[in-house]
Tab-separated table of C-alpha atoms and ligand atoms in Angstrom:
chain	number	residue	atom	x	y	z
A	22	UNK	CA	206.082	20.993	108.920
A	23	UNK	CA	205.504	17.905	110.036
A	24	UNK	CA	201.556	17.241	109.678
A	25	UNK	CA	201.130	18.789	105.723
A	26	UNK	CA	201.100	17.693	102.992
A	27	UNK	CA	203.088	15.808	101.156
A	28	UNK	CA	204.539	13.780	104.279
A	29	UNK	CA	200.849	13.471	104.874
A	30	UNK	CA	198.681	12.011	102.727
A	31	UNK	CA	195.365	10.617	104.647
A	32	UNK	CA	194.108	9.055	101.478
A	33	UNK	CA	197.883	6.122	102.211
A	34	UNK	CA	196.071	4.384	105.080
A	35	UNK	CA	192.821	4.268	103.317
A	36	UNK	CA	194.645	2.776	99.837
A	37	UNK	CA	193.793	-0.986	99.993
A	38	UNK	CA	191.176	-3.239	101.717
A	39	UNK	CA	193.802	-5.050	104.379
A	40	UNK	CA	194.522	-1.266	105.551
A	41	UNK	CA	191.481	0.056	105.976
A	42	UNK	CA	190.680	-2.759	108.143
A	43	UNK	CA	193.900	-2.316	109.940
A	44	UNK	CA	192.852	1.543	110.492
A	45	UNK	CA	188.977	0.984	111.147
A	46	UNK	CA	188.217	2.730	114.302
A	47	UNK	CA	184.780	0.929	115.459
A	48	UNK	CA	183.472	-2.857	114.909
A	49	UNK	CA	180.075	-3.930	115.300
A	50	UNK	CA	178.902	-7.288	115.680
A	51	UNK	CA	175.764	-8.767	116.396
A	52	UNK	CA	176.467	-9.035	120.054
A	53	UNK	CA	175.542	-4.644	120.085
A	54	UNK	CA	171.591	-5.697	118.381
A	55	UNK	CA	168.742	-5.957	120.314
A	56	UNK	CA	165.886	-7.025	118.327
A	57	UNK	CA	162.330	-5.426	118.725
A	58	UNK	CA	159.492	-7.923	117.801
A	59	UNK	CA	155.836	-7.826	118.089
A	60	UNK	CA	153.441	-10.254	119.349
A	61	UNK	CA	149.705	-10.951	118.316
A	62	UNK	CA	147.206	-13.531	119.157
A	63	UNK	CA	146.615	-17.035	118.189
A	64	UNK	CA	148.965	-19.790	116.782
A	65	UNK	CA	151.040	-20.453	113.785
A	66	UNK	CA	150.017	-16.473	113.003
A	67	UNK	CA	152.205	-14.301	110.881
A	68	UNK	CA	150.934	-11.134	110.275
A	69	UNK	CA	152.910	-8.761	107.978
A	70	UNK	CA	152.870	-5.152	109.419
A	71	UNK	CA	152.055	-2.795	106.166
A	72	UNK	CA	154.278	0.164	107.302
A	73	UNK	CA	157.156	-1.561	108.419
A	74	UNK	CA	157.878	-4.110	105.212
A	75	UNK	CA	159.512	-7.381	106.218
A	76	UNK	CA	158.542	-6.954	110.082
A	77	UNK	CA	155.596	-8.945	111.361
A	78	UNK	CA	153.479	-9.540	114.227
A	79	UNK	CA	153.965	-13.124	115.568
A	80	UNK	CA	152.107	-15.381	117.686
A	81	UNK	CA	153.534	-16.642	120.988
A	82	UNK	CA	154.796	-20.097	119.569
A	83	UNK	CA	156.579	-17.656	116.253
A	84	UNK	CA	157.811	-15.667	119.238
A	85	UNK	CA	159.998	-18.471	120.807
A	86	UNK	CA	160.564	-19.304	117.177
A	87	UNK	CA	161.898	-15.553	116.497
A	88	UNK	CA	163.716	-15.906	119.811
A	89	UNK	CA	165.641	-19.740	118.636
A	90	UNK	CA	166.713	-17.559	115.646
A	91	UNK	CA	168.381	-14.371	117.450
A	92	UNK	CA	170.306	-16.726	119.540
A	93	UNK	CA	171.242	-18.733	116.714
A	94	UNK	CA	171.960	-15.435	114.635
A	95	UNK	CA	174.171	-13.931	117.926
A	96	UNK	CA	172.012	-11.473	118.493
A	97	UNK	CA	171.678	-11.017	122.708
A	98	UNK	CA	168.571	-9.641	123.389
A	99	UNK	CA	164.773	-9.552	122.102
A	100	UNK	CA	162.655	-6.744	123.232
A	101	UNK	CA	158.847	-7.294	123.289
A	102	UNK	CA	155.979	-5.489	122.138
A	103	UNK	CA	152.020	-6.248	122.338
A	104	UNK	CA	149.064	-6.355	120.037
A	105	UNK	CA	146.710	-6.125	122.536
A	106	UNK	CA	143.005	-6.903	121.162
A	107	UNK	CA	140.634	-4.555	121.233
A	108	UNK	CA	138.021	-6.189	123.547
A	109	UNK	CA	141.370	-6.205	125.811
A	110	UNK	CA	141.983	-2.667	126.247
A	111	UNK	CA	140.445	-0.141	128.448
A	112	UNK	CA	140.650	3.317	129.893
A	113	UNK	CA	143.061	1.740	132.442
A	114	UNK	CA	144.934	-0.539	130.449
A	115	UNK	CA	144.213	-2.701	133.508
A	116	UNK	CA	145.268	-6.049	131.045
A	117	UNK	CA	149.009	-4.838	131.610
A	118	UNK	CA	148.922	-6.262	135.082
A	119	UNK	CA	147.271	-9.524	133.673
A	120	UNK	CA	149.581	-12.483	134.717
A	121	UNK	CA	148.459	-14.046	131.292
A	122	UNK	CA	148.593	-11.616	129.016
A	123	UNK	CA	150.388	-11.637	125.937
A	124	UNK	CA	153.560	-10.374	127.113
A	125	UNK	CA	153.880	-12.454	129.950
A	126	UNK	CA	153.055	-15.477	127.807
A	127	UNK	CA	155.499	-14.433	125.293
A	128	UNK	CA	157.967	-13.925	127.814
A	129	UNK	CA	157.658	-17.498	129.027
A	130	UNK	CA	158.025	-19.240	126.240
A	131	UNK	CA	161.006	-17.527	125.266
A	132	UNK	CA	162.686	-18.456	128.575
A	133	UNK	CA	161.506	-21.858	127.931
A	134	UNK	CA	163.056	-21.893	124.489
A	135	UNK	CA	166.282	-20.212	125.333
A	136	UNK	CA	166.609	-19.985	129.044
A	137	UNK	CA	169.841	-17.636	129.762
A	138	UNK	CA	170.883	-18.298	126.165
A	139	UNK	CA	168.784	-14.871	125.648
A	140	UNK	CA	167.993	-11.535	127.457
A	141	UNK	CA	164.385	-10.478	127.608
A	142	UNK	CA	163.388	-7.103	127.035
A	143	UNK	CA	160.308	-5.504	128.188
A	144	UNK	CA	158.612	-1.749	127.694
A	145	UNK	CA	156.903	-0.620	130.613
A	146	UNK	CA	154.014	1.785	129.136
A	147	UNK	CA	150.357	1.510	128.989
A	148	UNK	CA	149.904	2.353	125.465
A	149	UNK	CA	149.487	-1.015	124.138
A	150	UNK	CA	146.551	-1.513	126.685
A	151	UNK	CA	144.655	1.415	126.624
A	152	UNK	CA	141.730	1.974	124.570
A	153	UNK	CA	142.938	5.802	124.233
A	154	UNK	CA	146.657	4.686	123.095
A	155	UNK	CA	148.299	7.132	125.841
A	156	UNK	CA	151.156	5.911	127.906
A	157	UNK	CA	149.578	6.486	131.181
A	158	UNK	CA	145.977	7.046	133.061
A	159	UNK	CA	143.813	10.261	131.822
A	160	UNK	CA	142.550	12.908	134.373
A	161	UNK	CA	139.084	14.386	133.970
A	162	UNK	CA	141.018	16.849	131.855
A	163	UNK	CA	142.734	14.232	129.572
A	164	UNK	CA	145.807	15.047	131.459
A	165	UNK	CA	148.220	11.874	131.712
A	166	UNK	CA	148.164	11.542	135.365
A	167	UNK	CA	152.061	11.479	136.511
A	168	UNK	CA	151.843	9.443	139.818
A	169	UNK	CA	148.638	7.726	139.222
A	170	UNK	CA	151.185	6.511	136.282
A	171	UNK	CA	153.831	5.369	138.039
A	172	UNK	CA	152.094	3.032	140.215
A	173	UNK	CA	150.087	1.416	137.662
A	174	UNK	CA	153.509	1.206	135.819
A	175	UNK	CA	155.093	-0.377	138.692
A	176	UNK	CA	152.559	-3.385	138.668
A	177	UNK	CA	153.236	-3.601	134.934
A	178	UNK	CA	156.775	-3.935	135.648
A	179	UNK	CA	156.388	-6.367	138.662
A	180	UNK	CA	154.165	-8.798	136.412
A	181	UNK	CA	156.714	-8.817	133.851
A	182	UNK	CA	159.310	-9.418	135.812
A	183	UNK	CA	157.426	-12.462	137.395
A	184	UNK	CA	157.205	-13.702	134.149
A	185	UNK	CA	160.712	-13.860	133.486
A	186	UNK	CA	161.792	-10.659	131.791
A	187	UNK	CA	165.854	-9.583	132.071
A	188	UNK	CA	165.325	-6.106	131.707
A	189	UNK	CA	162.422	-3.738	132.213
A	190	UNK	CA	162.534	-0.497	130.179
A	191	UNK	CA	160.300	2.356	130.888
A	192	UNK	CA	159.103	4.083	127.710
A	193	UNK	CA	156.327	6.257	129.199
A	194	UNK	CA	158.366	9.284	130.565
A	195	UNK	CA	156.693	9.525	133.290
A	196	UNK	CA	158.767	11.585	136.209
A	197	UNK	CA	160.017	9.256	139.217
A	198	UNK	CA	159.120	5.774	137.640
A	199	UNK	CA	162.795	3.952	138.045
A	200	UNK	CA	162.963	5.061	141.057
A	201	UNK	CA	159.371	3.070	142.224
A	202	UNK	CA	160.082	0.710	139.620
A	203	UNK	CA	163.642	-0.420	141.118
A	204	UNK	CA	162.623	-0.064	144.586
A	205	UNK	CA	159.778	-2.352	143.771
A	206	UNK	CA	162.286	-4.751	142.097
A	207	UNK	CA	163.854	-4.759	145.464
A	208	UNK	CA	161.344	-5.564	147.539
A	209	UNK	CA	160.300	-8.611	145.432
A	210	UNK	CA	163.979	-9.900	144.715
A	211	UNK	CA	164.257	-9.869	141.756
A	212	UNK	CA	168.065	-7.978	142.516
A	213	UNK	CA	169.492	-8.686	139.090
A	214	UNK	CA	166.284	-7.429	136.881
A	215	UNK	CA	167.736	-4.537	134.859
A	216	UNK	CA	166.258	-1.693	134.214
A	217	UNK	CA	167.170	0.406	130.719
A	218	UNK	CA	165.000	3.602	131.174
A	219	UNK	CA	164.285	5.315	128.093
A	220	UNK	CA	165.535	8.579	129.527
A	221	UNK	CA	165.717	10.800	126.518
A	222	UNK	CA	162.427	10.076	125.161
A	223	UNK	CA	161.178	12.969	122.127
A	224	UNK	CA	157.815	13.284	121.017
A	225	UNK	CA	158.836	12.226	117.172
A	226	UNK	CA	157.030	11.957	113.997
A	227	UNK	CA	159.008	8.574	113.651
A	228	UNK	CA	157.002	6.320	115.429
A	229	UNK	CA	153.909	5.870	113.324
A	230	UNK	CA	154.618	2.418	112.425
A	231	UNK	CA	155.114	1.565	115.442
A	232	UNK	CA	151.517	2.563	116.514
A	233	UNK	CA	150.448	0.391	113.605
A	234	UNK	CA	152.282	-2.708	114.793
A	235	UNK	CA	151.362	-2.405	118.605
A	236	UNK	CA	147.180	-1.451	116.985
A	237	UNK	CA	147.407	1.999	119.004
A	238	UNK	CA	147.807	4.326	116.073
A	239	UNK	CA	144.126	4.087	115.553
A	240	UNK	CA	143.178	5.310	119.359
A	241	UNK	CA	145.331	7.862	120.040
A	242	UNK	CA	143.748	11.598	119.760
A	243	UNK	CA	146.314	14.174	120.117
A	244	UNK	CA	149.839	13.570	120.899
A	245	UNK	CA	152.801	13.020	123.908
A	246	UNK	CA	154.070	16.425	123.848
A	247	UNK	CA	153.453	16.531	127.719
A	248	UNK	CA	155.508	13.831	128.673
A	249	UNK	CA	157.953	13.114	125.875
A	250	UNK	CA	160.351	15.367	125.224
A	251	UNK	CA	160.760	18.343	122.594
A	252	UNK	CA	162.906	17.665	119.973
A	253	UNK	CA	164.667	20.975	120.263
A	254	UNK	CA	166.181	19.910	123.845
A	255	UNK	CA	169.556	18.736	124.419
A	256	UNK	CA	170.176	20.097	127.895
A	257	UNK	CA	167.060	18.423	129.074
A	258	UNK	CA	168.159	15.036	127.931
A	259	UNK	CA	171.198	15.270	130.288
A	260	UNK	CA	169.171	16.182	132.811
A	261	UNK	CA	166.468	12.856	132.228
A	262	UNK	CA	169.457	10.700	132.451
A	263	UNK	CA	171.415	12.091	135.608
A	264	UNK	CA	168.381	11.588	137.107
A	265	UNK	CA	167.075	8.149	136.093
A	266	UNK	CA	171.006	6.802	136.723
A	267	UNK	CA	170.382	8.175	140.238
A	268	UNK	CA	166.945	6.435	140.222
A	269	UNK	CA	168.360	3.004	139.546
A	270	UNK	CA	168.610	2.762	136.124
A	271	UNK	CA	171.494	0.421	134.584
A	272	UNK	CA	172.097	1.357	131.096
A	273	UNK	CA	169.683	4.331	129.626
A	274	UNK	CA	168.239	4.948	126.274
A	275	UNK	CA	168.324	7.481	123.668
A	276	UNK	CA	165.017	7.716	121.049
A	277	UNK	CA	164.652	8.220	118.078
A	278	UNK	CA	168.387	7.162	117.166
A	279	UNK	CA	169.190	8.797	114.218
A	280	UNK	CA	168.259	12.118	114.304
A	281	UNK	CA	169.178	12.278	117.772
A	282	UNK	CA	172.907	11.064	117.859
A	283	UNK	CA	173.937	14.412	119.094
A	284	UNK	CA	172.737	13.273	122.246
A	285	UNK	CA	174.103	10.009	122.378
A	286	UNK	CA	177.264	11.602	121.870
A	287	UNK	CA	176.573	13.866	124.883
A	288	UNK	CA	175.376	11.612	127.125
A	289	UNK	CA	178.452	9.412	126.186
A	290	UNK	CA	180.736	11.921	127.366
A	291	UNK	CA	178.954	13.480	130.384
A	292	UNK	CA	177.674	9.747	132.030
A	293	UNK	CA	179.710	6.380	133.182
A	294	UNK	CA	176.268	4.288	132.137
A	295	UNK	CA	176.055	1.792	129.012
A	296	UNK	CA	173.936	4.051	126.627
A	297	UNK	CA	171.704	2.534	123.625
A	298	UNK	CA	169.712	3.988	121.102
A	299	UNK	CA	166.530	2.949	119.974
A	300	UNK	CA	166.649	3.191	115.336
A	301	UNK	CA	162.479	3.341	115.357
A	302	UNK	CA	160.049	2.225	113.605
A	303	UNK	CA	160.308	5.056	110.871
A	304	UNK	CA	163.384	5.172	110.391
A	305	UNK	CA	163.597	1.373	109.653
A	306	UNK	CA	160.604	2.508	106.896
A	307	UNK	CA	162.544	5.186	105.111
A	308	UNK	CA	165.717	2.846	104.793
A	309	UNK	CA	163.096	-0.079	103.286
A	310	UNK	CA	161.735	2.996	101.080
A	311	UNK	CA	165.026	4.125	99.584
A	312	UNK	CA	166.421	1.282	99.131
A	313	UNK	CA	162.820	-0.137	97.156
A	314	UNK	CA	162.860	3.377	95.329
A	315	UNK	CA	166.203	2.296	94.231
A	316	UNK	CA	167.806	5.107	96.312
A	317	UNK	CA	170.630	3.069	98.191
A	318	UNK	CA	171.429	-0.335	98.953
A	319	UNK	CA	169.772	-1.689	101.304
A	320	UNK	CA	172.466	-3.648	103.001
A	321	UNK	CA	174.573	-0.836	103.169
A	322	UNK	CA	172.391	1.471	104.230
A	323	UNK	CA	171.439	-0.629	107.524
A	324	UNK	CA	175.257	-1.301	107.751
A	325	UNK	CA	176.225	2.049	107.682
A	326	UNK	CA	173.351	3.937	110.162
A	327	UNK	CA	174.188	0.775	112.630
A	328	UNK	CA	177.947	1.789	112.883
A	329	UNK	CA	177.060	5.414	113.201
A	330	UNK	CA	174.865	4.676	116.454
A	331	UNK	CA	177.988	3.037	117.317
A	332	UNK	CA	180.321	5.902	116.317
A	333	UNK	CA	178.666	7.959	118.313
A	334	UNK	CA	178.420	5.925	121.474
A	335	UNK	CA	176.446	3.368	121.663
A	336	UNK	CA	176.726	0.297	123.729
A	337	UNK	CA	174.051	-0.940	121.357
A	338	UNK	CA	171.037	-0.679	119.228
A	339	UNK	CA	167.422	-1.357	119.167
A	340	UNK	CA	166.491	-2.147	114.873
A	341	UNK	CA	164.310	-4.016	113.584
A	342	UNK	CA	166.976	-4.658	111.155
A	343	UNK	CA	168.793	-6.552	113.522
A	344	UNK	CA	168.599	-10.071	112.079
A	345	UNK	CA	169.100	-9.032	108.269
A	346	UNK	CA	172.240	-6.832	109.958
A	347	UNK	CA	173.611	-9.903	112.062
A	348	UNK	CA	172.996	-12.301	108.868
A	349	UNK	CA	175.586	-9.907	106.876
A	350	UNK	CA	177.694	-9.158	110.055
A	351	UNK	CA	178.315	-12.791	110.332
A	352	UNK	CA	178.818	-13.135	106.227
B	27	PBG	C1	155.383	3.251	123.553
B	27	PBG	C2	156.536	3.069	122.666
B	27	PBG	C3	156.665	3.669	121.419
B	27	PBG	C4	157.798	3.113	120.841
B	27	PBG	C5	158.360	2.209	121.764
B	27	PBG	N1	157.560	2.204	122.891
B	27	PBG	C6	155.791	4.615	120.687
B	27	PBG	C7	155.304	5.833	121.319
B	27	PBG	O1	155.894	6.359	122.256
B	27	PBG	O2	154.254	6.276	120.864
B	27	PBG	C8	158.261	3.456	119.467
B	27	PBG	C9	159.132	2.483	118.782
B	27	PBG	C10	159.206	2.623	117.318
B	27	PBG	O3	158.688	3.584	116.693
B	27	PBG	O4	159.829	1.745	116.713
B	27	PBG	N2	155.553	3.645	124.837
């Protein structure tokens, strides 16, 4: 019998160091992080985020700052994310089609840092600009309006990608949006603007912090149960990303990451498209509480969740742990 035991003994290959390098079946390296950061008001402004320790908000000029460092660090892509002021919001988030809002600005400045040294990364939702912290425009029932949506998204994207962003990515779940959103693209030539859709979207418990870092938390009344998905769907997540492949998307995005690698896995092995996962805002939380409970190691803990994302499919990952990851990634 060739396969048992004695003639095999799994634990020879794993004996030393040297081998279990030899033997190691995935690598990650700072080139699979993209790097979430969030952008506030003013200049020379840090502000710590209190549910997400060692994340802050920046200002624009910390933001190209931020951006010097990822490229520095290896780390390929930033994605950006809005505190939108409260006198700045409204029911129709109209300050997302702003030419000189924060994002664009931010956006900007990082090209003029880094130019093509770094992708931009942009979420196409209204949440940061709405005064009622929902994704999209309300009905007269409080219904998020689908279409209405989409081409208010659209203009969102279109500004952005005026500004300079790489790649647009959709976070609103809204049905038919890469499809206008690419086709718009198009028509204004910008031909090489990527779009990574956030196809299998859940409506998760893990993005409180989040809300706190982007000031929506606050606003929003209820929940997104009627656009993002329910966590108890798999077969619906294949079908969100056949269809948003079809609609133009490039690469697609799984979210929350953790919890959810069963369908990264899945859509691994049932697509041909670059798939990501997003590790969210509370799941970056509970790692910084073990590990300051004294629970785990807190380098090995962000090690070891990155590689699974990888293990399980991913072209890459969206952490806020990306630069403390790349710093021990590149010893
Ligand atoms: C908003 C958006 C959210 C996140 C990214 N884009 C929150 C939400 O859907 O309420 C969450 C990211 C995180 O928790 O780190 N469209």
């Amino acid at each position: 019998m060739n396969g048992s035991y004695p003639n095999t003994r799994l634990r020879r290959t794993r004996a030393t160091g040297w081998s279990r390098a030899l033997h190691r079946e995935t690598l990650i390296t700072p080139a699979d992080l993209i790097w979430p950061l969030f952008v506030t008001e003013g200049d020379g402004v840090e502000q710590p985020v209190a549910s997400l320790p060692g994340v802050s908000r920046w200002s624009v000029d910390g933001i190209a700052a931020r951006a010097k460092e990822a490229v520095a660090l290896g780390i390929p892509v930033v994605a950006l994310f809005p505190n939108t002021q409260a006198e700045r919001r409204s029911d129709d988030g109209a300050e997302a089609h702003n030419p000189d809002n924060l994002m664009c600005r931010a956006i900007r400045a990082i090209k003029d840092a880094c130019g093509d040294d770094l992708g931009v990364l942009t979420d196409v939702a209204l949440d940061p600009y709405t005064s009622h912290g929902q994704d999209g425009l309300l009905d007269d029932k409080g219904y998020v309006a689908n279409d209405a949506t989409v081409s208010a998204l659209v203009d969102q994207a279109i500004n952005q990608a005026e500004a300079g962003a790489d790649i647009i990515a959709p976070s609103d779940m809204m049905d038919g949006r890469i499809h206008a959103i690419r086709m718009a693209l198009e028509m204004g030539e910008h031909h090489n603007v990527q779009i990574m859709s956030y196809a299998a979207k859940y409506a998760s418990a893990f993005y409180g912090p989040f809300r706190d870092a982007v000031g929506s938390g606050g606003l929003l009344k209820g929940d997104k149960k009627t656009y993002q998905m329910d966590p108890a769907n798999t077969q619906e997540a294949l079908r969100e990303v056949e269809l948003d492949i079809a609609e133009g998307a490039d690469s697609v995005m799984v979210k929350p990451g953790l919890a959810y690698l069963d369908i990264v896995r899945r859509v691994h092995d049932n697509f041909d498209v670059p798939v990501f996962a997003y590790q969210v805002s509370g799941e970056y939380a509970m790692i910084e509480a073990a590990a300051a409970a004294g629970a785990g190691d807190r380098d090995a803990l962000v090690l070891e969740t990155l590689m699974a994302f990888k293990r399980a499919g991913c072209s890459g990952v969206l952490t806020y742990h990306a630069p403390r990851a790349a710093r021990l990634l590149n010893g």
